[in-house]
XYZ file of C-alpha atoms in Angstrom:
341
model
C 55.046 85.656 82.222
C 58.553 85.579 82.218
C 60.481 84.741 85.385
C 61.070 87.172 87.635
C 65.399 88.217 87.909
C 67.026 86.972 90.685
C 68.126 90.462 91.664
C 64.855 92.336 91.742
C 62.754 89.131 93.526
C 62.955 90.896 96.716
C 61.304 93.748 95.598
C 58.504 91.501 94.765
C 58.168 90.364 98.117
C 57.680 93.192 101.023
C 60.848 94.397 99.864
C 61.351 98.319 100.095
C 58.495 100.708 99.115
C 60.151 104.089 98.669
C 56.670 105.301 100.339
C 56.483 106.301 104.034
C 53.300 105.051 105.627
C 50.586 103.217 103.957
C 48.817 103.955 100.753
C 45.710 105.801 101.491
C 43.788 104.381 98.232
C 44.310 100.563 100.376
C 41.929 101.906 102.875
C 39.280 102.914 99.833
C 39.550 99.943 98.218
C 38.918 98.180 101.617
C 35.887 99.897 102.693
C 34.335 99.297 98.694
C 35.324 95.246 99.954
C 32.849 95.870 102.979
C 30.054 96.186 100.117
C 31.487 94.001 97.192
C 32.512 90.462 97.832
C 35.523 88.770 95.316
C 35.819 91.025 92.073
C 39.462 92.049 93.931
C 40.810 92.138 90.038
C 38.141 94.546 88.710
C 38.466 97.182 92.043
C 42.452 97.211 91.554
C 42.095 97.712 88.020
C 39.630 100.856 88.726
C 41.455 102.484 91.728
C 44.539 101.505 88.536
C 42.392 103.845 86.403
C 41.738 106.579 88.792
C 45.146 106.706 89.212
C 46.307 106.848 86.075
C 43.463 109.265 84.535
C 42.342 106.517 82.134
C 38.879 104.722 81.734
C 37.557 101.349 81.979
C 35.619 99.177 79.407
C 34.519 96.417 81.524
C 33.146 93.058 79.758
C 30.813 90.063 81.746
C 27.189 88.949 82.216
C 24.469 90.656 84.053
C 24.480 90.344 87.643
C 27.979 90.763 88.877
C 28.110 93.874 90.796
C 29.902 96.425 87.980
C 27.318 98.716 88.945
C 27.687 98.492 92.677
C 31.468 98.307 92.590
C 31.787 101.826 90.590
C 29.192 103.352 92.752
C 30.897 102.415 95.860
C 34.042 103.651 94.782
C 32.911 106.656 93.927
C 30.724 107.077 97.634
C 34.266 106.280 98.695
C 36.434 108.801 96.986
C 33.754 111.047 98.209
C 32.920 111.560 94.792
C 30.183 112.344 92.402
C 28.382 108.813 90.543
C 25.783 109.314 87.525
C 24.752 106.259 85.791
C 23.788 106.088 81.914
C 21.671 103.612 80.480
C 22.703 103.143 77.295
C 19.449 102.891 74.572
C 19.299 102.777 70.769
C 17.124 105.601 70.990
C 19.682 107.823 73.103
C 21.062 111.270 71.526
C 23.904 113.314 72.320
C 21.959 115.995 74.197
C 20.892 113.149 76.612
C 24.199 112.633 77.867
C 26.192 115.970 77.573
C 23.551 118.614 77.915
C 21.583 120.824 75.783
C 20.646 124.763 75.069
C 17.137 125.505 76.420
C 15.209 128.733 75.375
C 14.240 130.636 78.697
C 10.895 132.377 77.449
C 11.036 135.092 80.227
C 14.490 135.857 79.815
C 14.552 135.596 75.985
C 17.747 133.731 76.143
C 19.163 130.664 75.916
C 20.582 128.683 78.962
C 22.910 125.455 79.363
C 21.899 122.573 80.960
C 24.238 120.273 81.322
C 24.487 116.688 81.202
C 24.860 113.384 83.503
C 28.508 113.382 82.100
C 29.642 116.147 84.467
C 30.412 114.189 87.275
C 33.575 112.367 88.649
C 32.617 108.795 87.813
C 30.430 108.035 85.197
C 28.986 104.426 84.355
C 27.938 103.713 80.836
C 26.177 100.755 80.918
C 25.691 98.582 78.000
C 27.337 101.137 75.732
C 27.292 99.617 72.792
C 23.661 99.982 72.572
C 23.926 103.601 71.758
C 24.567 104.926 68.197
C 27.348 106.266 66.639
C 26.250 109.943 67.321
C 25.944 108.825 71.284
C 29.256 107.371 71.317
C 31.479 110.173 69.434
C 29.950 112.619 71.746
C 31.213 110.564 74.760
C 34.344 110.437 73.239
C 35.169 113.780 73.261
C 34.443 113.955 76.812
C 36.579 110.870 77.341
C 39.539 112.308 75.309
C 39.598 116.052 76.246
C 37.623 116.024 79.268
C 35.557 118.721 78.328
C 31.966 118.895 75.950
C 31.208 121.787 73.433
C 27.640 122.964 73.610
C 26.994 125.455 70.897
C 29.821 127.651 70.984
C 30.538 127.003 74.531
C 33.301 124.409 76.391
C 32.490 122.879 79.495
C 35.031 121.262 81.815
C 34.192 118.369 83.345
C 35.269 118.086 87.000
C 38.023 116.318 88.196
C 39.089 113.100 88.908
C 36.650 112.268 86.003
C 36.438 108.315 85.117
C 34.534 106.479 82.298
C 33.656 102.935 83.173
C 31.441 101.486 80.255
C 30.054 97.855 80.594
C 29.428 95.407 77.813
C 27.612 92.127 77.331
C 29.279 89.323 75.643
C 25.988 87.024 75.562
C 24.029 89.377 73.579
C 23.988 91.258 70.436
C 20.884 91.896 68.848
C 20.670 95.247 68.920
C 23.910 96.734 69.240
C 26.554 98.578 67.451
C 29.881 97.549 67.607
C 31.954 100.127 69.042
C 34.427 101.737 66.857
C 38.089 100.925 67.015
C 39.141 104.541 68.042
C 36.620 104.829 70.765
C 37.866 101.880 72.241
C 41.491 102.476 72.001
C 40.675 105.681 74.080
C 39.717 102.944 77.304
C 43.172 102.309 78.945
C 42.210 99.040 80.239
C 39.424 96.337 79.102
C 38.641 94.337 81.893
C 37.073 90.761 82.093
C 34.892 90.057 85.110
C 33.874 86.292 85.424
C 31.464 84.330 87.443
C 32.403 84.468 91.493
C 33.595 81.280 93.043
C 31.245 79.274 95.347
C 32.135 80.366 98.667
C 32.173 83.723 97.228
C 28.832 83.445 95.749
C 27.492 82.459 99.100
C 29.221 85.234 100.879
C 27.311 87.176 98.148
C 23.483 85.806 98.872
C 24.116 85.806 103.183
C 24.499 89.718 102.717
C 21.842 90.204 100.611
C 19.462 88.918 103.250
C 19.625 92.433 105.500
C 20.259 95.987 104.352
C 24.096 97.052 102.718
C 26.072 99.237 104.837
C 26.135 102.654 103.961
C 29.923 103.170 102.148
C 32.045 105.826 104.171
C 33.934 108.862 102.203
C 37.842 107.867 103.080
C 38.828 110.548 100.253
C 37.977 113.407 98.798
C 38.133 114.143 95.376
C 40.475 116.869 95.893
C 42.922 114.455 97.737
C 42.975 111.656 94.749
C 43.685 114.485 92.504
C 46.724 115.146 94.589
C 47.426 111.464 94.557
C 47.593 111.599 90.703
C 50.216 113.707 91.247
C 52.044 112.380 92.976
C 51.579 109.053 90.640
C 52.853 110.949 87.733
C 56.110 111.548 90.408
C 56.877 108.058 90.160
C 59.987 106.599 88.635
C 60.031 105.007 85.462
C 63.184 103.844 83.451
C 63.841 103.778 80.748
C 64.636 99.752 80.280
C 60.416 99.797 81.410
C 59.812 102.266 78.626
C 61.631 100.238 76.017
C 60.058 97.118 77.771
C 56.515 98.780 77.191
C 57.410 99.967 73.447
C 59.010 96.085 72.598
C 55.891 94.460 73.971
C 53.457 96.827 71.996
C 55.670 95.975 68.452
C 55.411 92.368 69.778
C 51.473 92.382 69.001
C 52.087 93.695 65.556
C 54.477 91.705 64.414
C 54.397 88.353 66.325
C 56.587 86.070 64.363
C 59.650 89.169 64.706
C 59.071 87.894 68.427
C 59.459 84.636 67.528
C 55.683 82.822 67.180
C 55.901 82.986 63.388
C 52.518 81.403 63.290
C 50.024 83.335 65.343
C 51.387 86.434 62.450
C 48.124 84.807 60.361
C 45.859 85.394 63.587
C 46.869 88.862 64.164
C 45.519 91.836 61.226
C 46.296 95.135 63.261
C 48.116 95.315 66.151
C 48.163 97.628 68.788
C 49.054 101.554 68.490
C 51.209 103.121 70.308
C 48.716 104.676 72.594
C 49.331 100.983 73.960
C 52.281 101.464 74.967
C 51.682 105.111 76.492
C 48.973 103.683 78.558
C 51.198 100.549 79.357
C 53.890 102.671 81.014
C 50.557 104.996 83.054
C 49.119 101.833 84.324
C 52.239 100.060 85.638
C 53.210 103.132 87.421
C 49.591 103.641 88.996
C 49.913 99.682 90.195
C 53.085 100.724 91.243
C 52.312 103.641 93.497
C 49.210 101.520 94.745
C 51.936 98.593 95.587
C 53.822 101.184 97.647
C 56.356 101.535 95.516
C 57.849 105.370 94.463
C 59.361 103.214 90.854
C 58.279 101.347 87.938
C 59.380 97.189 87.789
C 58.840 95.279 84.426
C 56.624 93.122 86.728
C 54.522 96.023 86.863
C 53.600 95.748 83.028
C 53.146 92.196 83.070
C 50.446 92.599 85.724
C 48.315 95.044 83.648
C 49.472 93.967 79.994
C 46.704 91.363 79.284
C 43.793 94.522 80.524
C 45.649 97.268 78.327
C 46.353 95.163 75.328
C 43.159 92.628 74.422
C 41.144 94.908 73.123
C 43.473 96.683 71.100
C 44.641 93.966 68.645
C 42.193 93.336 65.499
C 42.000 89.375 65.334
C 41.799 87.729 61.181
C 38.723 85.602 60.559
C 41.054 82.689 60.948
C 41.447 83.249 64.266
C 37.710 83.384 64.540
C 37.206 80.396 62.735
C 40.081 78.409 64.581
C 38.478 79.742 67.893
C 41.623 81.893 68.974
C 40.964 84.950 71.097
C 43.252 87.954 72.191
C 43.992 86.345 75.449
C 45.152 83.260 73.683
C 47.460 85.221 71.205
C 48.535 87.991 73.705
C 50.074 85.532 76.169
C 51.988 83.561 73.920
C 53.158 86.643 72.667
C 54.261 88.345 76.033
C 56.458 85.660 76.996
C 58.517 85.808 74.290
C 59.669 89.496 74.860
C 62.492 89.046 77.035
C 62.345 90.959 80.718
C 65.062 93.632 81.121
C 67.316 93.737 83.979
C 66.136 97.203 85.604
C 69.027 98.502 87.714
C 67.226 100.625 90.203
C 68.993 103.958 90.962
C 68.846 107.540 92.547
C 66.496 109.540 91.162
């Protein structure tokens, strides 16, 4: 990214927090570390999510702990996990619940479904049909489901973390582009490094530590409060809303020829949940306002899967990453003059 101003580099670097005492999501994300080895990206991102109310579409291979990272955070929040394998043959009913006849009563009762909890792991989710993935999208959007004529809250915090396989895709159905514009952050998680992977195999040979509750759910509720508390101004807002018209139009931001790569860019839901995740990072940084530094950090997650690539970028092997980067550095950083709020 762009180089950080001389005047805010000390705010980079232990400078002042704004935040008296330490964060208490750092001591979450350290006792999910007892259990997961490396992935330190992918927990950030998802104690970034929690944060921020937003979901997670997570990306990589079989076999790299997305599972046991999202069910450890959520023994660690002290929160509820349910896990959803995601089948062609899945309905709606399977996930958000159903009306069952009660023959001694004569009426009808709700059960409800595995989505009523406070983190909720849909695994290989583009193995589920259309019907399957609209329904989860209302719960993602309005955090509620409509059975019959009845709504149902779900509880909060409530986050969607949905998994993917690149390697594979007999079978699926591509997900469409409004139900993935609704994840605030698409995450890549890659193969660990060696030392990592032994780390990885050595604890596997006796039995995982049990994960200890450092939160309640009621207390990261009252974190996201105090998240949506923190500063943001509004040179990071215009920062946000110039780096979001920056994936649209790329030769207006001066790389004339990726504009034949690029067919949609990004809405401006992008930059709404640009601005939300760079003030969660923020807050989980110890810091009580926003730096442009902030959005750099997150941009790549919130933007790659929001940009619809021509099929000369497929055929000339370009991916998001590739045009996203070379975009981002030519939006110029603004000079944030921190002030009293």
């Amino acid at each position: 990214m762009n180089s950080t101003p001389a005047h805010l580099a000390r705010y980079y670097n232990g400078g002042p927090t704004g935040l008296a005492g330490p964060n208490p999501l750092e001591h979450v994300l350290f006792e999910v570390k007892r259990t997961i080895v490396g992935q330190d990206l992918l927990l950030e991102r998802m104690a970034v999510a929690l944060l921020a109310g937003g979901h997670l579409l997570v990306e990589g291979v079989p076999g790299l702990a997305k599972t046991l990272a999202v069910k450890s955070l959520a023994a660690a929040i002290g929160g509820q996990f349910h896990r959803i394998q995601f089948t062609p043959d899945l309905v709606p009913a399977d996930l958000v619940g159903t009306r069952i006849y009660h023959q001694p009563t004569g009426e009808f009762q709700t059960s409800l479904g595995p989505v009523f909890t406070n983190l909720l792991l849909a695994d290989e989710i583009n193995r589920a049909p259309a019907k399957v993935q609209s329904a989860l999208l209302e719960v993602m959007q309005e955090r509620q489901v409509t059975i019959g004529r009845e709504t149902h809250r779900v509880p909060e915090p409530f986050l969607v973390m949905a998994t993917q396989n690149p390697i594979e895709s007999d079978g699926t159905y591509p997900l469409p582009e409004a139900q993935v514009d609704r994840f605030m952050m698409k995450v890549l998680v890659g193969y660990p490094a060696q030392p990592e992977e032994y780390a990885i195999v050595e604890r596997s040979l006796q039995p995982a530590p049990p994960v200890q509750a450092m939160l309640t759910p009621e207390s990261l509720t009252a974190m996201q409060g105090a998240v949506q508390r923190v500063y943001v101004d509004p040179a990071v807002i215009d920062y946000s809303v110039r780096l979001v018209a920056a994936t649209r139009s790329p030769g207006r931001a001066g790389q004339p020829d990726l504009d034949r790569y690029v067919t949609y860019g990004a809405s401006p839901r992008a930059s709404i949940s640009l601005v939300l995740a760079g003030r969660a990072l923020a807050f989980l940084r110890g810091r009580d306002y926003v730096l442009p530094h902030d959005l750099d950090e997150v941009a790549l997650d919130v933007l790659r899967h929001r940009i619809v690539l021509s099929y000369e970028a497929l055929a000339d092997s370009v991916d998001a990453d590739t045009v996203l980067v070379r975009v981002l550095r030519s939006v110029p950083v603004p000079d944030v003059v921190l002030r009293d709020r």
